CSV table of C-alpha atoms in Angstrom, one decimal:
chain,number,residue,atom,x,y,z
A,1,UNK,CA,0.0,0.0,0.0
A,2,UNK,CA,1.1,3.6,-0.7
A,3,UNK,CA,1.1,6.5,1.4
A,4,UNK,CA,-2.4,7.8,1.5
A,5,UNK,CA,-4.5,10.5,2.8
A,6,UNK,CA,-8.4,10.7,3.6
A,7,UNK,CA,-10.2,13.7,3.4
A,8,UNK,CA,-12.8,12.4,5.7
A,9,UNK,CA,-14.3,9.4,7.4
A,10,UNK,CA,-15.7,8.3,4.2
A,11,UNK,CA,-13.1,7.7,2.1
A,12,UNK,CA,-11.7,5.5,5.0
A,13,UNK,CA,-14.5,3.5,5.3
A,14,UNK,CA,-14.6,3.1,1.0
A,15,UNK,CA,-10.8,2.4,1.1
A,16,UNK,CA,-12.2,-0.6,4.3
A,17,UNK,CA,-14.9,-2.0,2.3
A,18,UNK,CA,-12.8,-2.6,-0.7
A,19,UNK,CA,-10.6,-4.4,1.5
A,20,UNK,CA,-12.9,-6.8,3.0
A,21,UNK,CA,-12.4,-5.1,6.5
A,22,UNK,CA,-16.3,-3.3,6.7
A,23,UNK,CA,-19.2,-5.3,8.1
A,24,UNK,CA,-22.5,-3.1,6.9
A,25,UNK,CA,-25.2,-4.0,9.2
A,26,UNK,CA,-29.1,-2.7,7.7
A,27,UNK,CA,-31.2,-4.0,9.8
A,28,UNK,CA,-32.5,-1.8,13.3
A,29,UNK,CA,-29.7,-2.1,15.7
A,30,UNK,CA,-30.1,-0.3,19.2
A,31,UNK,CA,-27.6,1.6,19.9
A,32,UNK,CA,-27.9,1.0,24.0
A,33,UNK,CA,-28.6,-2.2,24.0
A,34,UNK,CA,-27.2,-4.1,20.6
A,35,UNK,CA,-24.7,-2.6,19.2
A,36,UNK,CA,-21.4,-2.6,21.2
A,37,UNK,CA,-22.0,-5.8,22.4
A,38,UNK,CA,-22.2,-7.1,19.2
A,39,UNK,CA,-18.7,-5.6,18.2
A,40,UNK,CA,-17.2,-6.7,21.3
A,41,UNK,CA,-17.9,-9.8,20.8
A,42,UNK,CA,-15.1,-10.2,18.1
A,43,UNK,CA,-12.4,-9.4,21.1
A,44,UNK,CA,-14.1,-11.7,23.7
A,45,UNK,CA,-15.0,-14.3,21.9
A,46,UNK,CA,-12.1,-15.0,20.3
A,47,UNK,CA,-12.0,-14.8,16.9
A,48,UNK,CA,-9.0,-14.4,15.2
A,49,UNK,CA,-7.5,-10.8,14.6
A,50,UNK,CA,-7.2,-11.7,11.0
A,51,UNK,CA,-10.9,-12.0,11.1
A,52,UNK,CA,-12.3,-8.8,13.1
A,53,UNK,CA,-14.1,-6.0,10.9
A,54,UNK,CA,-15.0,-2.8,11.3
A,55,UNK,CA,-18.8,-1.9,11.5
A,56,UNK,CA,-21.3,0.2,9.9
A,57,UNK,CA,-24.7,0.7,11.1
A,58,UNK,CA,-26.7,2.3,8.8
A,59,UNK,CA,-30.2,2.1,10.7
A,60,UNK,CA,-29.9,2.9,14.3
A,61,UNK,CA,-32.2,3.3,16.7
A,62,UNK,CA,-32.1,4.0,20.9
A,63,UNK,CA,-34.5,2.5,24.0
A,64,UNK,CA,-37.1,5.1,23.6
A,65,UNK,CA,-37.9,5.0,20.0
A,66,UNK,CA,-35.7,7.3,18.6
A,67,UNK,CA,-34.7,6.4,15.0
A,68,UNK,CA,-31.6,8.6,14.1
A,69,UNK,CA,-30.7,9.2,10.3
A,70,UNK,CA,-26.7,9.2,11.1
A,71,UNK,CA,-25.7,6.1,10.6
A,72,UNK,CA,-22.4,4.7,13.3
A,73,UNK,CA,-19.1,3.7,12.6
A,74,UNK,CA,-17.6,1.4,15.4
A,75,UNK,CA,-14.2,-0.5,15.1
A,76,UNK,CA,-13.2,1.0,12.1
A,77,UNK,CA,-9.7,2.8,13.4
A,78,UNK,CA,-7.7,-0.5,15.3
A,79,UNK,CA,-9.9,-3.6,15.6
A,80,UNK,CA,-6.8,-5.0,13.8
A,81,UNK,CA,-3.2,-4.3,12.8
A,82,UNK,CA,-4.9,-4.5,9.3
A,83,UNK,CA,-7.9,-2.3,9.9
A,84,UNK,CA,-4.9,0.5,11.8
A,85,UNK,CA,-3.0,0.1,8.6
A,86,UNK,CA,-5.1,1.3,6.3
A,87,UNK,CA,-6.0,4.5,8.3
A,88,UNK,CA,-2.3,5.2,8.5
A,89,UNK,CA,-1.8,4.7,4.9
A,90,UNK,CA,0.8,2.0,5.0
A,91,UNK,CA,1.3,-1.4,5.3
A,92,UNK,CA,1.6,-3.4,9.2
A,93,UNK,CA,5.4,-3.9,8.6
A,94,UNK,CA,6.0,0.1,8.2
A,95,UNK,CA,3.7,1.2,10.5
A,96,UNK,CA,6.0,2.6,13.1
A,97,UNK,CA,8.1,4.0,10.4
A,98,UNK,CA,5.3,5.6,9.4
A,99,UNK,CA,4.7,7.2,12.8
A,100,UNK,CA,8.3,8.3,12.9
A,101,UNK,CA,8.8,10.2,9.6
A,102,UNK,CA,5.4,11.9,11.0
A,103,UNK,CA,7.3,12.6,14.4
A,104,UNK,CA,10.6,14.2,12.1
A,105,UNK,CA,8.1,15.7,9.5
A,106,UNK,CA,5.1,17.7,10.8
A,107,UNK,CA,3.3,19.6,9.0
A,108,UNK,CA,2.1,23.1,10.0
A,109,UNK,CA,-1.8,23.2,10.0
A,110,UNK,CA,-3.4,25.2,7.2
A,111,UNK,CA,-6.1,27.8,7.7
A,112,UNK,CA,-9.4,27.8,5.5
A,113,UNK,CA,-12.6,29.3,5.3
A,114,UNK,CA,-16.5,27.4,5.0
A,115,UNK,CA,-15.0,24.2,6.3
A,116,UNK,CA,-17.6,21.7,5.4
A,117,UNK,CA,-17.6,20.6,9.4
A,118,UNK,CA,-19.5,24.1,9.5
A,119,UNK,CA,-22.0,23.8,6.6
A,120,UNK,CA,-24.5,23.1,9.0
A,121,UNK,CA,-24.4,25.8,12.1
A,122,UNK,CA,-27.4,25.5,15.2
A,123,UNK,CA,-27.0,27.7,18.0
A,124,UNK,CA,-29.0,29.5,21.2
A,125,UNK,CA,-32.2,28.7,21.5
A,126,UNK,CA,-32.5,26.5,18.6
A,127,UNK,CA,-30.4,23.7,20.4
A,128,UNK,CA,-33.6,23.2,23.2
A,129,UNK,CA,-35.7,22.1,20.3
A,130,UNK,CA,-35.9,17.6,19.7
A,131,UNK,CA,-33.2,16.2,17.7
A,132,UNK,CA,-31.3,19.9,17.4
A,133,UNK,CA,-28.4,19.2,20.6
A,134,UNK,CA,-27.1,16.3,21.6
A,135,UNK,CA,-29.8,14.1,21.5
A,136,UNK,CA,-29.8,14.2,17.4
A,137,UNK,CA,-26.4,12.4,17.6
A,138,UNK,CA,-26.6,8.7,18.0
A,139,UNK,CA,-24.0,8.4,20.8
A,140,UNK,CA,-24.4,4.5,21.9
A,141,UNK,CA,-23.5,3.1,25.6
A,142,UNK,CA,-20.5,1.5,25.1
A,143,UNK,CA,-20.8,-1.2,28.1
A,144,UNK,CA,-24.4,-1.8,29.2
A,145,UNK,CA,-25.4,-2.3,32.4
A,146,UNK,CA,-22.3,-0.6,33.5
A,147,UNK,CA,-21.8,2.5,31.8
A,148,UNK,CA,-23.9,5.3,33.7
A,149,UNK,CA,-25.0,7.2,30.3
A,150,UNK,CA,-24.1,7.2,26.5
A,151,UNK,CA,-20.2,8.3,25.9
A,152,UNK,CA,-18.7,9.1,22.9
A,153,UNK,CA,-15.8,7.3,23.2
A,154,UNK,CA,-14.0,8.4,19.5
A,155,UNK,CA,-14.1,12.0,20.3
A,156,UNK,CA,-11.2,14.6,20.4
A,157,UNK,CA,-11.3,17.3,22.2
A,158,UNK,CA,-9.4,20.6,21.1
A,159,UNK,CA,-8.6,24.0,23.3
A,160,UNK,CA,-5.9,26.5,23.4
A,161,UNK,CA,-3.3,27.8,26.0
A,162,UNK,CA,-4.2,31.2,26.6
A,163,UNK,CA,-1.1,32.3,27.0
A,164,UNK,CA,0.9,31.3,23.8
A,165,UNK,CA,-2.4,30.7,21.4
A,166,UNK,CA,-1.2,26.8,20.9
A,167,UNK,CA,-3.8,24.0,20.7
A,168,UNK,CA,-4.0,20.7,22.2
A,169,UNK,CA,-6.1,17.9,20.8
A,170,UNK,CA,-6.9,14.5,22.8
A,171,UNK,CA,-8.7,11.8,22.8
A,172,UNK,CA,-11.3,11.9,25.8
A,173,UNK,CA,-14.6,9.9,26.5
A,174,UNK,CA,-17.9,12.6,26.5
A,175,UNK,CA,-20.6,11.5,28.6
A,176,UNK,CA,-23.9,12.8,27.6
A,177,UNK,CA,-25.3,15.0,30.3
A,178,UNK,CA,-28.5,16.4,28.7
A,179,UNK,CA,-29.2,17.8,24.7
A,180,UNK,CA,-26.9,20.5,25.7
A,181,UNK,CA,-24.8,19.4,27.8
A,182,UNK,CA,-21.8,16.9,28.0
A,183,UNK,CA,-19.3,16.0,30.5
A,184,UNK,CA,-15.5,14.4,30.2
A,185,UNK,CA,-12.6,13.7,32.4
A,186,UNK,CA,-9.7,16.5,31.1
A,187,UNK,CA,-7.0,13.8,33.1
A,188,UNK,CA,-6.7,15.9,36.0
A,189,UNK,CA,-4.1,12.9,37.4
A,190,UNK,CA,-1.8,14.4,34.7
A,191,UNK,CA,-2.0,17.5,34.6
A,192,UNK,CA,-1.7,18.0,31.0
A,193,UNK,CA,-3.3,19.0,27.7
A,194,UNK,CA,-7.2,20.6,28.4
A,195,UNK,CA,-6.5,20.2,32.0
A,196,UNK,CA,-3.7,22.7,31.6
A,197,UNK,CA,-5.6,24.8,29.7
A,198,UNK,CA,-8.6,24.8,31.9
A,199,UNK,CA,-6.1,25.6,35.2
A,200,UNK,CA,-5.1,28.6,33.1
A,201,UNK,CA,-8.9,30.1,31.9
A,202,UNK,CA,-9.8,29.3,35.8
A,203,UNK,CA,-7.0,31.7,37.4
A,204,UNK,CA,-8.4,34.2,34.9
A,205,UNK,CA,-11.8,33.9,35.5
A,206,UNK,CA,-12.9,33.1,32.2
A,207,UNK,CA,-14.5,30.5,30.7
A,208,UNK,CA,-12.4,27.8,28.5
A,209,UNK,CA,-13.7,27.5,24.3
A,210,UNK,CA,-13.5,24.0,23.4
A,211,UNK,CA,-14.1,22.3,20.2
A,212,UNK,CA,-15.2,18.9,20.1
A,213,UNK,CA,-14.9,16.6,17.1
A,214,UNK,CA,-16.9,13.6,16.0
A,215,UNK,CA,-16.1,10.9,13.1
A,216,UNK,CA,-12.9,13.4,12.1
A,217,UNK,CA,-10.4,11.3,9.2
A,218,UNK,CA,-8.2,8.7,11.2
A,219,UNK,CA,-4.8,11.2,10.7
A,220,UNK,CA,-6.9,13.4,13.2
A,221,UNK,CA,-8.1,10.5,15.7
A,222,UNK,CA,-4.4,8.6,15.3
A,223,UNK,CA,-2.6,12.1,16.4
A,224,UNK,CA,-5.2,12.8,18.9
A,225,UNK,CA,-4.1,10.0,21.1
A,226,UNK,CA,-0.6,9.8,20.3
């Protein structure tokens, strides 16, 4: 495989299907009840690694009725070395040379304008109304009966250090409070990246911007946790 890039999600998925890795599921699937378990199941009931897939589920609903019209992606970054290799754009031999010509050769960020992430803008008021917060995103429970609330467990988080304007971005669960509202841990035990940056905006007074990003291209999600 050559070095490749994604734009988006969706050319990742493409580039998995046409590799055999994408399982597309159709039917209704709950997303509190059904659908993690049925994922997890690959990694406890042990199937081979050359045999897990990434999922797809294009028709999801929740406990209360809800039918959403955003379909899910779950496994699809590292449910195998072969599923993380095609996000990183190289093959499983080269994959840590891959993350260390990234480490020597970073690339500055590049500034545009309309970003399609912002085509669609709701805001004030208009986030009370059904389906217009957080309740019109299909965020599943990842372990029921355990798990207190839906999290969104593939979901970077990205603030900036008020005093020298530089971002961080990490990889933090978001645990859905209420349609407007949703709560994560900022690793207060290390004392680094948001948590810094929240320490900062609190000694001022002030209140911290955050941006928080859902189903981003795997470059994104990969350097988010690395």
């Amino acid at each position: 495989m050559s070095d490749i890039g994604y734009p988006d999600l969706h050319a990742h998925l493409r580039a998995l299907e046409e590799k055999g890795l994408l399982v597309r599921v159709k039917r209704s699937i709950n997303k509190d009840t059904e659908m993690h378990p049925l994922v997890r199941w690959q990694f406890r009931g042990s199937v081979p690694e050359k045999e897990r897939r990434g999922f797809l589920f294009e028709n999801v609903t929740d406990s209360k009725g809800t039918t959403y019209d955003i379909p899910v992606a779950v496994g699809v970054l590292a449910s195998s070395q072969d599923i993380y290799s095609v996000g990183i754009g190289c093959d499983v031999p080269k994959i840590k040379e891959q993350w260390d010509r990234a480490e020597r050769e970073q690339i500055p960020p590049k500034l545009i304008d309309n970003a399609p992430c912002q085509e669609i803008v709701i805001e004030g008021a208009a986030l009370n109304e059904k389906g217009k917060g957080v309740d019109g995103i299909p965020i599943p429970i990842s372990t029921p009966g355990f798990d207190n609330a839906p999290y969104a467990s593939c979901s970077m988080f990205i603030t900036k250090d008020p005093d020298t304007g530089l971002q961080n971005i990490g990889n933090y669960r978001a645990m859905v409070k209420s349609p407007t509202r949703l709560g994560m841990n900022p690793e207060i035990e290390l004392n680094q990246g948001i948590h810094e940056h929240w320490l900062k905006y609190k000694a001022r007074g002030e209140r911290m911007p955050a941006v928080l990003v859902l189903g981003a291209p795997p470059c994104i999600t990969f350097a988010s946790v690395h």
